[in-house]
mmCIF file of C-alpha atoms and ligand atoms in Angstrom:
data_model
loop_
_atom_site.group_PDB
_atom_site.id
_atom_site.type_symbol
_atom_site.label_atom_id
_atom_site.label_comp_id
_atom_site.label_asym_id
_atom_site.label_seq_id
_atom_site.Cartn_x
_atom_site.Cartn_y
_atom_site.Cartn_z
ATOM 1 C CA MET A 373 0.000 0.000 0.000
ATOM 2 C CA GLN A 374 1.214 3.515 -0.810
ATOM 3 C CA PRO A 375 1.757 5.805 2.232
ATOM 4 C CA ASN A 376 -0.780 8.581 2.438
ATOM 5 C CA ASN A 377 1.295 11.654 1.597
ATOM 6 C CA GLN A 378 -1.674 13.860 0.950
ATOM 7 C CA HIS A 379 -1.049 16.156 3.925
ATOM 8 C CA ARG A 380 2.689 15.770 4.166
ATOM 9 C CA ASP A 381 4.792 18.770 3.139
ATOM 10 C CA PRO A 382 7.819 17.276 1.391
ATOM 11 C CA SER A 383 9.834 20.523 1.497
ATOM 12 C CA SER A 384 12.918 20.658 3.701
ATOM 13 C CA SER A 385 12.635 21.947 7.250
ATOM 14 C CA ARG A 386 15.419 24.434 6.402
ATOM 15 C CA SER A 387 13.130 26.072 3.818
ATOM 16 C CA HIS A 388 10.572 26.943 6.475
ATOM 17 C CA VAL A 389 11.949 30.410 7.115
ATOM 18 C CA ALA A 390 9.709 33.382 7.826
ATOM 19 C CA PRO A 391 8.294 35.119 4.750
ATOM 20 C CA PHE A 392 8.897 38.821 4.119
ATOM 21 C CA HIS A 393 5.565 40.184 5.372
ATOM 22 C CA VAL A 394 6.228 43.397 3.491
ATOM 23 C CA MET A 395 5.742 41.467 0.236
ATOM 24 C CA ASP A 396 2.085 40.922 1.190
ATOM 25 C CA VAL A 397 1.758 44.673 1.733
ATOM 26 C CA LEU A 398 3.480 45.308 -1.602
ATOM 27 C CA ALA A 399 1.126 42.934 -3.447
ATOM 28 C CA ALA A 400 -1.877 44.681 -1.866
ATOM 29 C CA ALA A 401 -0.377 48.085 -2.747
ATOM 30 C CA GLN A 402 0.100 47.039 -6.378
ATOM 31 C CA GLN A 403 -3.513 45.882 -6.455
ATOM 32 C CA ARG A 404 -4.548 49.224 -4.945
ATOM 33 C CA GLN A 405 -2.615 50.990 -7.697
ATOM 34 C CA ARG A 406 -4.515 49.009 -10.333
ATOM 35 C CA THR A 407 -7.921 49.722 -8.807
ATOM 36 C CA HIS A 408 -7.471 53.274 -7.408
ATOM 37 C CA GLY A 409 -4.262 54.591 -9.023
ATOM 38 C CA ASP A 410 -3.259 56.354 -5.798
ATOM 39 C CA ALA A 411 -0.787 53.999 -4.069
ATOM 40 C CA LEU A 412 2.224 55.550 -2.331
ATOM 41 C CA LEU A 413 4.869 52.854 -1.941
ATOM 42 C CA LEU A 414 6.886 53.593 1.172
ATOM 43 C CA CYS A 415 7.152 49.879 1.905
ATOM 44 C CA VAL A 416 10.009 48.591 -0.232
ATOM 45 C CA GLY A 417 13.614 49.708 0.220
ATOM 46 C CA GLN A 418 14.840 50.809 -3.147
ATOM 47 C CA PRO A 419 15.641 54.046 -4.972
ATOM 48 C CA ALA A 420 13.009 55.323 -7.381
ATOM 49 C CA THR A 421 15.740 56.270 -9.864
ATOM 50 C CA ALA A 422 17.612 54.407 -12.614
ATOM 51 C CA ALA A 423 21.326 53.638 -12.584
ATOM 52 C CA PRO A 424 23.569 56.652 -13.271
ATOM 53 C CA ALA A 425 23.993 57.698 -16.912
ATOM 54 C CA PRO A 426 27.588 56.399 -17.364
ATOM 55 C CA VAL A 427 26.437 52.931 -16.215
ATOM 56 C CA LEU A 428 23.608 52.927 -18.747
ATOM 57 C CA ARG A 429 25.978 54.038 -21.548
ATOM 58 C CA ARG A 430 28.452 51.272 -20.750
ATOM 59 C CA ALA A 431 25.713 48.629 -20.583
ATOM 60 C CA ARG A 432 24.388 49.671 -24.004
ATOM 61 C CA ALA A 433 27.867 49.627 -25.541
ATOM 62 C CA ASP A 434 28.745 46.238 -24.065
ATOM 63 C CA LEU A 435 25.486 44.697 -25.245
ATOM 64 C CA ASP A 436 26.464 45.671 -28.776
ATOM 65 C CA ASN A 437 30.165 44.888 -28.615
ATOM 66 C CA GLN A 438 30.913 42.183 -26.033
ATOM 67 C CA VAL A 439 30.241 38.456 -25.869
ATOM 68 C CA LEU A 440 29.319 38.689 -22.162
ATOM 69 C CA GLY A 441 30.233 35.125 -21.262
ATOM 70 C CA TYR A 442 31.091 33.847 -17.805
ATOM 71 C CA THR A 443 33.590 35.878 -15.816
ATOM 72 C CA ALA A 444 35.916 34.727 -13.028
ATOM 73 C CA ALA A 445 33.850 33.402 -10.106
ATOM 74 C CA VAL A 446 35.086 36.193 -7.828
ATOM 75 C CA GLY A 447 34.381 38.836 -10.455
ATOM 76 C CA LYS A 448 35.972 40.807 -13.280
ATOM 77 C CA PRO A 449 39.435 42.161 -12.404
ATOM 78 C CA GLU A 450 38.405 45.621 -13.657
ATOM 79 C CA LEU A 451 35.514 45.858 -11.168
ATOM 80 C CA ARG A 452 37.510 44.378 -8.265
ATOM 81 C CA ALA A 453 40.270 46.947 -8.873
ATOM 82 C CA THR A 454 37.757 49.813 -9.151
ATOM 83 C CA ILE A 455 36.067 48.904 -5.864
ATOM 84 C CA ALA A 456 39.417 48.446 -4.094
ATOM 85 C CA ALA A 457 40.557 51.897 -5.282
ATOM 86 C CA TRP A 458 37.249 53.476 -4.226
ATOM 87 C CA HIS A 459 37.544 51.867 -0.790
ATOM 88 C CA ARG A 460 41.138 53.074 -0.373
ATOM 89 C CA ASP A 461 40.230 56.611 -1.448
ATOM 90 C CA THR A 462 37.069 56.831 0.639
ATOM 91 C CA TYR A 463 38.341 55.332 3.908
ATOM 92 C CA GLY A 464 42.131 55.529 3.725
ATOM 93 C CA THR A 465 42.482 51.729 3.845
ATOM 94 C CA SER A 466 45.009 49.595 1.971
ATOM 95 C CA THR A 467 42.360 47.436 0.275
ATOM 96 C CA ALA A 468 43.748 45.554 -2.749
ATOM 97 C CA ALA A 469 41.823 44.126 -5.715
ATOM 98 C CA GLU A 470 42.570 40.588 -4.408
ATOM 99 C CA ASP A 471 40.680 41.404 -1.195
ATOM 100 C CA VAL A 472 37.481 42.119 -3.149
ATOM 101 C CA VAL A 473 35.045 39.353 -4.137
ATOM 102 C CA ILE A 474 32.225 40.412 -6.475
ATOM 103 C CA THR A 475 28.909 38.741 -5.620
ATOM 104 C CA THR A 476 25.377 38.492 -7.008
ATOM 105 C CA GLY A 477 23.991 41.348 -4.940
ATOM 106 C CA SER A 478 25.145 41.506 -1.361
ATOM 107 C CA SER A 479 22.439 38.877 -0.767
ATOM 108 C CA GLY A 480 24.443 36.341 -2.768
ATOM 109 C CA GLY A 481 27.540 37.493 -0.899
ATOM 110 C CA PHE A 482 25.944 36.769 2.477
ATOM 111 C CA VAL A 483 25.062 33.193 1.493
ATOM 112 C CA ALA A 484 28.596 32.496 0.256
ATOM 113 C CA LEU A 485 30.165 34.208 3.269
ATOM 114 C CA PHE A 486 28.033 32.339 5.805
ATOM 115 C CA LEU A 487 28.860 29.050 4.066
ATOM 116 C CA ALA A 488 32.562 29.907 3.973
ATOM 117 C CA ALA A 489 32.861 31.087 7.578
ATOM 118 C CA LEU A 490 30.273 29.185 9.635
ATOM 119 C CA ASP A 491 29.423 25.573 10.314
ATOM 120 C CA ALA A 492 25.926 24.473 11.279
ATOM 121 C CA GLY A 493 25.422 25.184 14.986
ATOM 122 C CA ASP A 494 27.968 28.034 15.156
ATOM 123 C CA ASP A 495 26.874 31.084 17.158
ATOM 124 C CA ILE A 496 26.324 34.348 15.316
ATOM 125 C CA VAL A 497 25.148 37.578 16.922
ATOM 126 C CA LEU A 498 22.645 39.956 15.303
ATOM 127 C CA ALA A 499 20.959 43.150 16.458
ATOM 128 C CA ARG A 500 17.194 43.139 16.868
ATOM 129 C CA PRO A 501 15.587 44.960 15.049
ATOM 130 C CA GLY A 502 17.584 44.104 11.956
ATOM 131 C CA TYR A 503 17.483 43.149 8.307
ATOM 132 C CA PRO A 504 15.384 39.935 8.215
ATOM 133 C CA ALA A 505 17.344 38.098 5.518
ATOM 134 C CA TYR A 506 20.331 37.670 7.882
ATOM 135 C CA ARG A 507 18.156 35.758 10.331
ATOM 136 C CA ASN A 508 16.274 33.784 7.705
ATOM 137 C CA THR A 509 19.343 32.828 5.642
ATOM 138 C CA LEU A 510 21.290 31.843 8.753
ATOM 139 C CA GLN A 511 18.351 29.793 9.971
ATOM 140 C CA ALA A 512 18.195 27.932 6.649
ATOM 141 C CA LEU A 513 21.923 27.212 6.982
ATOM 142 C CA GLY A 514 21.535 25.884 10.534
ATOM 143 C CA ALA A 515 23.499 28.572 12.393
ATOM 144 C CA ASN A 516 22.729 29.321 16.026
ATOM 145 C CA ILE A 517 21.341 32.857 15.901
ATOM 146 C CA ILE A 518 21.721 35.052 18.965
ATOM 147 C CA GLU A 519 19.569 38.165 18.624
ATOM 148 C CA ILE A 520 20.278 41.026 20.987
ATOM 149 C CA ASP A 521 17.530 43.547 21.713
ATOM 150 C CA CYS A 522 18.856 46.950 20.743
ATOM 151 C CA GLY A 523 16.398 49.642 21.703
ATOM 152 C CA VAL A 524 16.226 53.390 21.221
ATOM 153 C CA GLU A 525 18.778 53.818 24.070
ATOM 154 C CA SER A 526 21.586 52.348 21.894
ATOM 155 C CA ARG A 527 19.970 53.862 18.803
ATOM 156 C CA PHE A 528 18.993 50.313 17.753
ATOM 157 C CA GLN A 529 22.666 49.340 17.304
ATOM 158 C CA LEU A 530 24.917 46.700 18.824
ATOM 159 C CA THR A 531 27.579 48.085 21.166
ATOM 160 C CA VAL A 532 30.749 46.551 22.538
ATOM 161 C CA GLU A 533 28.975 46.320 25.927
ATOM 162 C CA HIS A 534 26.429 43.984 24.375
ATOM 163 C CA LEU A 535 29.263 41.736 23.193
ATOM 164 C CA GLN A 536 31.051 41.865 26.564
ATOM 165 C CA THR A 537 27.964 40.519 28.316
ATOM 166 C CA LEU A 538 27.606 37.436 26.081
ATOM 167 C CA PRO A 539 27.980 34.137 27.969
ATOM 168 C CA ARG A 540 30.432 32.826 25.340
ATOM 169 C CA VAL A 541 32.323 34.210 22.376
ATOM 170 C CA PRO A 542 30.339 33.776 19.127
ATOM 171 C CA LYS A 543 31.896 32.731 15.831
ATOM 172 C CA ALA A 544 30.676 35.909 14.142
ATOM 173 C CA VAL A 545 28.857 39.214 14.665
ATOM 174 C CA ILE A 546 26.949 41.245 12.077
ATOM 175 C CA VAL A 547 26.702 45.022 12.341
ATOM 176 C CA THR A 548 24.772 47.207 9.895
ATOM 177 C CA SER A 549 25.550 50.896 9.624
ATOM 178 C CA PRO A 550 23.615 52.796 8.346
ATOM 179 C CA ASP A 551 21.012 50.369 9.525
ATOM 180 C CA ASN A 552 17.915 48.824 8.025
ATOM 181 C CA PRO A 553 15.211 49.423 9.364
ATOM 182 C CA THR A 554 16.343 52.372 11.506
ATOM 183 C CA GLY A 555 18.977 54.304 9.505
ATOM 184 C CA THR A 556 21.184 54.773 12.556
ATOM 185 C CA ILE A 557 24.983 54.816 12.248
ATOM 186 C CA ILE A 558 27.536 53.219 14.579
ATOM 187 C CA ASP A 559 30.023 55.987 15.281
ATOM 188 C CA ALA A 560 33.672 55.411 14.449
ATOM 189 C CA GLU A 561 34.864 54.928 18.046
ATOM 190 C CA GLU A 562 32.171 52.350 18.799
ATOM 191 C CA LEU A 563 32.917 50.504 15.554
ATOM 192 C CA ARG A 564 36.609 50.511 16.453
ATOM 193 C CA ALA A 565 35.795 49.063 19.893
ATOM 194 C CA ILE A 566 33.636 46.341 18.321
ATOM 195 C CA ALA A 567 36.362 45.551 15.758
ATOM 196 C CA ASP A 568 38.990 45.363 18.525
ATOM 197 C CA TRP A 569 36.802 43.101 20.660
ATOM 198 C CA CYS A 570 36.207 40.797 17.678
ATOM 199 C CA ALA A 571 39.933 40.711 16.798
ATOM 200 C CA ASP A 572 40.887 40.015 20.449
ATOM 201 C CA HIS A 573 38.332 37.200 20.718
ATOM 202 C CA ASP A 574 38.894 35.585 17.332
ATOM 203 C CA CYS A 575 35.332 36.413 16.305
ATOM 204 C CA LEU A 576 34.539 37.328 12.679
ATOM 205 C CA LEU A 577 33.161 40.849 12.333
ATOM 206 C CA ILE A 578 30.815 41.161 9.352
ATOM 207 C CA SER A 579 30.091 44.819 8.635
ATOM 208 C CA ASP A 580 27.172 45.443 6.285
ATOM 209 C CA GLU A 581 28.030 48.795 4.705
ATOM 210 C CA ILE A 582 25.588 48.697 1.796
ATOM 211 C CA TYR A 583 23.972 52.032 2.757
ATOM 212 C CA HIS A 584 27.290 53.897 2.843
ATOM 213 C CA GLY A 585 27.166 57.044 0.740
ATOM 214 C CA ILE A 586 23.668 57.911 1.984
ATOM 215 C CA THR A 587 24.257 59.968 5.122
ATOM 216 C CA TYR A 588 22.901 63.173 6.634
ATOM 217 C CA GLY A 589 25.737 65.173 8.138
ATOM 218 C CA ARG A 590 27.553 62.237 9.767
ATOM 219 C CA GLN A 591 30.417 60.214 8.368
ATOM 220 C CA CYS A 592 30.374 56.434 8.129
ATOM 221 C CA ALA A 593 33.534 54.598 9.104
ATOM 222 C CA SER A 594 34.357 51.280 7.446
ATOM 223 C CA ALA A 595 35.213 48.321 9.671
ATOM 224 C CA ARG A 596 38.308 47.774 7.503
ATOM 225 C CA GLU A 597 39.756 51.027 8.867
ATOM 226 C CA PHE A 598 40.108 49.255 12.205
ATOM 227 C CA SER A 599 40.710 45.612 11.344
ATOM 228 C CA ASP A 600 41.909 43.790 8.253
ATOM 229 C CA GLN A 601 40.280 40.676 9.741
ATOM 230 C CA ALA A 602 36.789 42.184 9.380
ATOM 231 C CA VAL A 603 34.592 41.442 6.366
ATOM 232 C CA VAL A 604 32.948 44.420 4.682
ATOM 233 C CA VAL A 605 29.779 43.825 2.676
ATOM 234 C CA GLY A 606 28.964 46.323 -0.076
ATOM 235 C CA SER A 607 26.488 46.639 -2.929
ATOM 236 C CA VAL A 608 25.517 48.848 -5.855
ATOM 237 C CA SER A 609 21.869 48.497 -4.810
ATOM 238 C CA LYS A 610 21.318 51.495 -2.545
ATOM 239 C CA TYR A 611 23.557 54.583 -2.916
ATOM 240 C CA PHE A 612 24.401 53.562 -6.485
ATOM 241 C CA SER A 613 20.696 53.175 -7.397
ATOM 242 C CA MET A 614 21.177 49.791 -9.110
ATOM 243 C CA THR A 615 19.046 47.267 -7.164
ATOM 244 C CA GLY A 616 18.077 45.038 -10.079
ATOM 245 C CA TRP A 617 21.586 44.815 -11.528
ATOM 246 C CA ARG A 618 22.460 42.364 -8.729
ATOM 247 C CA ILE A 619 26.030 43.324 -7.953
ATOM 248 C CA GLY A 620 27.510 43.299 -4.459
ATOM 249 C CA TRP A 621 30.949 42.714 -3.019
ATOM 250 C CA LEU A 622 32.795 41.354 -0.024
ATOM 251 C CA ILE A 623 36.117 42.749 1.184
ATOM 252 C CA VAL A 624 37.663 39.814 2.999
ATOM 253 C CA PRO A 625 40.709 38.720 4.984
ATOM 254 C CA GLU A 626 43.115 36.454 3.109
ATOM 255 C CA TRP A 627 41.888 33.194 4.682
ATOM 256 C CA LEU A 628 38.442 33.670 3.093
ATOM 257 C CA ARG A 629 39.652 34.205 -0.488
ATOM 258 C CA ALA A 630 40.050 30.552 -1.537
ATOM 259 C CA PRO A 631 36.883 29.249 0.211
ATOM 260 C CA LEU A 632 34.824 32.010 -1.387
ATOM 261 C CA ASP A 633 36.331 31.349 -4.809
ATOM 262 C CA ARG A 634 35.400 27.648 -4.521
ATOM 263 C CA LEU A 635 31.910 28.330 -3.224
ATOM 264 C CA GLU A 636 31.069 31.125 -5.659
ATOM 265 C CA ALA A 637 32.135 29.016 -8.648
ATOM 266 C CA ASN A 638 29.746 26.307 -7.509
ATOM 267 C CA LEU A 639 26.862 28.459 -6.311
ATOM 268 C CA THR A 640 26.559 30.951 -9.170
ATOM 269 C CA VAL A 641 29.503 30.392 -11.598
ATOM 270 C CA CYS A 642 29.798 34.201 -11.589
ATOM 271 C CA PRO A 643 27.772 37.369 -11.031
ATOM 272 C CA PRO A 644 26.011 38.797 -14.139
ATOM 273 C CA ALA A 645 28.690 39.843 -16.668
ATOM 274 C CA ILE A 646 26.831 42.851 -18.128
ATOM 275 C CA SER A 647 26.158 44.240 -14.650
ATOM 276 C CA GLN A 648 29.774 43.800 -13.584
ATOM 277 C CA ALA A 649 31.030 45.689 -16.627
ATOM 278 C CA ALA A 650 28.515 48.505 -16.233
ATOM 279 C CA ALA A 651 29.053 48.773 -12.454
ATOM 280 C CA VAL A 652 32.653 49.886 -13.077
ATOM 281 C CA GLU A 653 31.192 53.188 -14.331
ATOM 282 C CA ALA A 654 29.166 53.698 -11.120
ATOM 283 C CA PHE A 655 32.323 54.933 -9.379
ATOM 284 C CA SER A 656 33.149 57.664 -11.936
ATOM 285 C CA ALA A 657 32.969 61.344 -10.974
ATOM 286 C CA GLU A 658 29.990 61.857 -13.291
ATOM 287 C CA SER A 659 28.068 58.998 -11.648
ATOM 288 C CA LEU A 660 28.893 60.137 -8.129
ATOM 289 C CA ALA A 661 27.601 63.649 -8.895
ATOM 290 C CA GLU A 662 24.311 62.191 -10.150
ATOM 291 C CA LEU A 663 24.038 59.878 -7.139
ATOM 292 C CA ASN A 664 24.761 62.691 -4.673
ATOM 293 C CA SER A 665 21.823 64.623 -6.095
ATOM 294 C CA HIS A 666 19.612 61.676 -5.081
ATOM 295 C CA VAL A 667 21.034 61.889 -1.553
ATOM 296 C CA ASP A 668 20.102 65.608 -1.469
ATOM 297 C CA ARG A 669 16.518 64.599 -2.221
ATOM 298 C CA TYR A 670 16.565 61.850 0.421
ATOM 299 C CA ALA A 671 17.689 64.506 2.922
ATOM 300 C CA ARG A 672 14.691 66.690 2.076
ATOM 301 C CA ASN A 673 12.369 63.663 2.305
ATOM 302 C CA ARG A 674 13.836 62.747 5.685
ATOM 303 C CA ASP A 675 13.087 66.256 6.971
ATOM 304 C CA VAL A 676 9.485 66.018 5.775
ATOM 305 C CA LEU A 677 8.936 62.735 7.635
ATOM 306 C CA LEU A 678 10.873 63.693 10.766
ATOM 307 C CA GLU A 679 8.731 66.778 11.120
ATOM 308 C CA GLY A 680 5.456 65.255 9.978
ATOM 309 C CA LEU A 681 5.294 61.774 11.504
ATOM 310 C CA PRO A 682 5.395 62.726 15.215
ATOM 311 C CA ALA A 683 2.650 65.281 14.545
ATOM 312 C CA VAL A 684 0.380 62.563 13.147
ATOM 313 C CA GLY A 685 1.049 60.149 16.023
ATOM 314 C CA LEU A 686 4.038 58.057 14.903
ATOM 315 C CA ASP A 687 6.866 58.628 17.328
ATOM 316 C CA ASN A 688 9.834 57.247 19.261
ATOM 317 C CA ILE A 689 11.904 57.739 16.129
ATOM 318 C CA ALA A 690 15.697 57.593 16.345
ATOM 319 C CA PRO A 691 16.412 60.137 13.582
ATOM 320 C CA PRO A 692 18.146 58.240 10.788
ATOM 321 C CA ASP A 693 21.772 59.269 10.222
ATOM 322 C CA GLY A 694 21.832 57.517 6.889
ATOM 323 C CA GLY A 695 20.040 55.147 4.528
ATOM 324 C CA PHE A 696 16.466 55.920 3.536
ATOM 325 C CA TYR A 697 14.280 54.488 6.275
ATOM 326 C CA ILE A 698 12.454 55.763 9.315
ATOM 327 C CA TYR A 699 11.404 53.291 11.997
ATOM 328 C CA ALA A 700 8.455 54.686 13.903
ATOM 329 C CA ASN A 701 6.396 53.469 16.846
ATOM 330 C CA ILE A 702 2.615 53.132 16.493
ATOM 331 C CA ALA A 703 1.789 52.063 20.079
ATOM 332 C CA GLY A 704 0.668 55.588 21.015
ATOM 333 C CA LEU A 705 -2.188 55.277 18.529
ATOM 334 C CA TYR A 706 -3.827 52.501 20.565
ATOM 335 C CA ASP A 707 -5.789 52.772 23.833
ATOM 336 C CA ASP A 708 -5.307 49.053 24.462
ATOM 337 C CA PRO A 709 -1.583 48.127 24.437
ATOM 338 C CA THR A 710 -2.404 44.442 23.820
ATOM 339 C CA ALA A 711 -4.127 45.362 20.549
ATOM 340 C CA VAL A 712 -1.057 46.930 18.886
ATOM 341 C CA ASP A 713 -0.378 45.055 15.652
ATOM 342 C CA SER A 714 1.773 46.603 12.923
ATOM 343 C CA MET A 715 0.694 44.154 10.191
ATOM 344 C CA THR A 716 -2.997 44.924 10.703
ATOM 345 C CA TRP A 717 -2.204 48.634 10.985
ATOM 346 C CA ALA A 718 -0.236 48.544 7.714
ATOM 347 C CA ARG A 719 -3.089 46.722 5.940
ATOM 348 C CA GLU A 720 -5.716 49.123 7.276
ATOM 349 C CA LEU A 721 -3.610 52.186 6.454
ATOM 350 C CA LEU A 722 -3.198 50.925 2.897
ATOM 351 C CA ALA A 723 -6.884 50.114 2.476
ATOM 352 C CA ALA A 724 -7.958 53.509 3.835
ATOM 353 C CA THR A 725 -5.343 55.768 2.258
ATOM 354 C CA GLY A 726 -3.229 53.968 -0.357
ATOM 355 C CA VAL A 727 -0.055 54.494 1.739
ATOM 356 C CA ALA A 728 2.031 51.312 1.980
ATOM 357 C CA VAL A 729 4.516 50.904 4.850
ATOM 358 C CA ALA A 730 6.485 47.872 6.073
ATOM 359 C CA PRO A 731 5.297 46.189 9.295
ATOM 360 C CA GLY A 732 7.966 46.001 12.010
ATOM 361 C CA ILE A 733 7.408 42.250 12.470
ATOM 362 C CA ASP A 734 9.732 41.648 9.525
ATOM 363 C CA PHE A 735 12.624 43.251 11.402
ATOM 364 C CA ASP A 736 11.883 42.300 14.985
ATOM 365 C CA THR A 737 9.949 39.157 15.885
ATOM 366 C CA ALA A 738 9.705 40.230 19.538
ATOM 367 C CA HIS A 739 8.687 43.901 19.435
ATOM 368 C CA GLY A 740 8.047 44.599 15.761
ATOM 369 C CA HIS A 741 4.255 44.572 16.218
ATOM 370 C CA GLU A 742 4.695 48.082 17.684
ATOM 371 C CA TRP A 743 6.741 49.497 14.802
ATOM 372 C CA VAL A 744 6.509 50.317 11.120
ATOM 373 C CA ARG A 745 9.245 51.213 8.630
ATOM 374 C CA LEU A 746 8.809 53.927 6.034
ATOM 375 C CA CYS A 747 11.158 54.167 3.057
ATOM 376 C CA PHE A 748 11.788 57.729 1.905
ATOM 377 C CA ALA A 749 13.679 57.002 -1.321
ATOM 378 C CA GLY A 750 10.782 58.332 -3.441
ATOM 379 C CA GLN A 751 9.809 61.879 -4.419
ATOM 380 C CA THR A 752 9.477 64.659 -1.836
ATOM 381 C CA SER A 753 5.883 65.357 -2.906
ATOM 382 C CA GLU A 754 5.075 61.698 -2.138
ATOM 383 C CA MET A 755 6.417 62.075 1.409
ATOM 384 C CA GLU A 756 4.315 65.206 1.956
ATOM 385 C CA GLU A 757 1.229 63.454 0.658
ATOM 386 C CA ALA A 758 1.944 60.330 2.742
ATOM 387 C CA VAL A 759 2.126 62.386 5.954
ATOM 388 C CA ARG A 760 -1.133 64.131 5.057
ATOM 389 C CA ARG A 761 -2.925 60.821 4.412
ATOM 390 C CA ILE A 762 -1.503 59.155 7.547
ATOM 391 C CA GLY A 763 -2.737 62.172 9.531
ATOM 392 C CA ALA A 764 -6.219 61.716 8.062
ATOM 393 C CA PHE A 765 -6.066 58.027 9.043
ATOM 394 C CA THR A 766 -4.845 58.583 12.606
ATOM 395 C CA GLY A 767 -7.118 61.596 13.086
ATOM 396 C CA ARG A 768 -4.162 63.820 13.938
ATOM 397 C CA SER A 769 -3.524 66.404 11.301
ATOM 398 C CA LEU A 770 -0.284 68.301 10.915
ATOM 399 C CA ASP A 771 -1.819 71.686 11.648
ATOM 400 C CA ARG A 772 -3.352 70.811 15.002
HETATM 401 C C1 PLP B 1458 20.900 45.849 5.348
HETATM 402 C C2 PLP B 1458 20.763 45.176 4.031
HETATM 403 N N1 PLP B 1458 21.707 44.300 3.647
HETATM 404 C C3 PLP B 1458 21.627 43.656 2.472
HETATM 405 C C4 PLP B 1458 20.562 43.872 1.602
HETATM 406 C C5 PLP B 1458 20.508 43.130 0.293
HETATM 407 O O1 PLP B 1458 20.771 43.984 -0.788
HETATM 408 P P1 PLP B 1458 21.314 43.525 -2.213
HETATM 409 O O2 PLP B 1458 21.243 42.032 -2.290
HETATM 410 O O3 PLP B 1458 20.423 44.181 -3.204
HETATM 411 O O4 PLP B 1458 22.736 44.011 -2.304
HETATM 412 C C6 PLP B 1458 19.548 44.774 1.960
HETATM 413 C C7 PLP B 1458 18.397 45.005 1.067
HETATM 414 O O5 PLP B 1458 17.463 45.702 1.361
HETATM 415 C C8 PLP B 1458 19.660 45.448 3.207
HETATM 416 O O6 PLP B 1458 18.745 46.326 3.600
#
């Protein structure tokens, strides 16, 4: 007799990671756009702009003139050298082209890095709230995830004190500065202290620096300024306005070069050739000028939200130092604290107003029901309109 598999889910237990709840909001927002034409998408974290003009020119030329076959698994030498030079110039490091591994978005880089550096069961420390894909990818790979609650008092960031109070030394720590979902920056002295602690304790520091370049009056330090044993994760997705081109990079200590080369060759063969070639142009003076004009707009958008959101009842914001997100608390909008639920709030806000925001439960499984994330990478007029509509929804208008 055949076993009755009708109700059995044959998928692996490792695939049972949490979904991105924001994707449900996005799908509903896209539906809203089709039916009402008034959706304001502050839910997904990506620039509203295309890649800079020199990147587009190079892509067009290479489509016409190059074969675009496989590249080296760790990336084209031209792009590795360009990123190394940019890192040296920006942070005063001694980064060499051989230290740079090009990856398929930083997302592909994280998978390869986790596989190269961690065994199943190894401890890895993350801040909560934090970018959900770290937790979900690490869970799928069988790592032992240690999430540390980082509240407004540490501006949602890990500190060296957090690490000093751990019962045992983890294999790795991830820091994200500027942060997603909060936009806060770890200042240079704190990052140095974390890097020193990691170096002293033989713990791998993984520094996600993919929002570097988008800052509001504060400088971002790179972990490689303080330790050549730290791994820096970068990407063209955010500052460089090239999310869909799927190019990221890792700057790694020597011991990780060969493992990453082996793994990358097997996992992806190589990152997309056309995107690698075009990404070289993202670091030109012409591109940087275009990209900095986007940052000027993000700064204006940030001001609109920082002024407007508290007035309409969203508060407890740690003003973002960088990136393009604001993480805001919605608990004050509820009389009954047990009823606070960011997913329901996000759905109801969308249904009533067409404004789509990300529920905090994606970023923080413990406290995220009290928070929402708003992305301000769009147009300034959209931010003004979003605040107005949220005010109408919460019953607290800006001019009260
Ligand atoms: C903190 C952080 N790291 C990594 C990523 C992944 O970016 P990508 O794979 O496009 O480089 C994101 C995307 O939103 C992010 O917010």
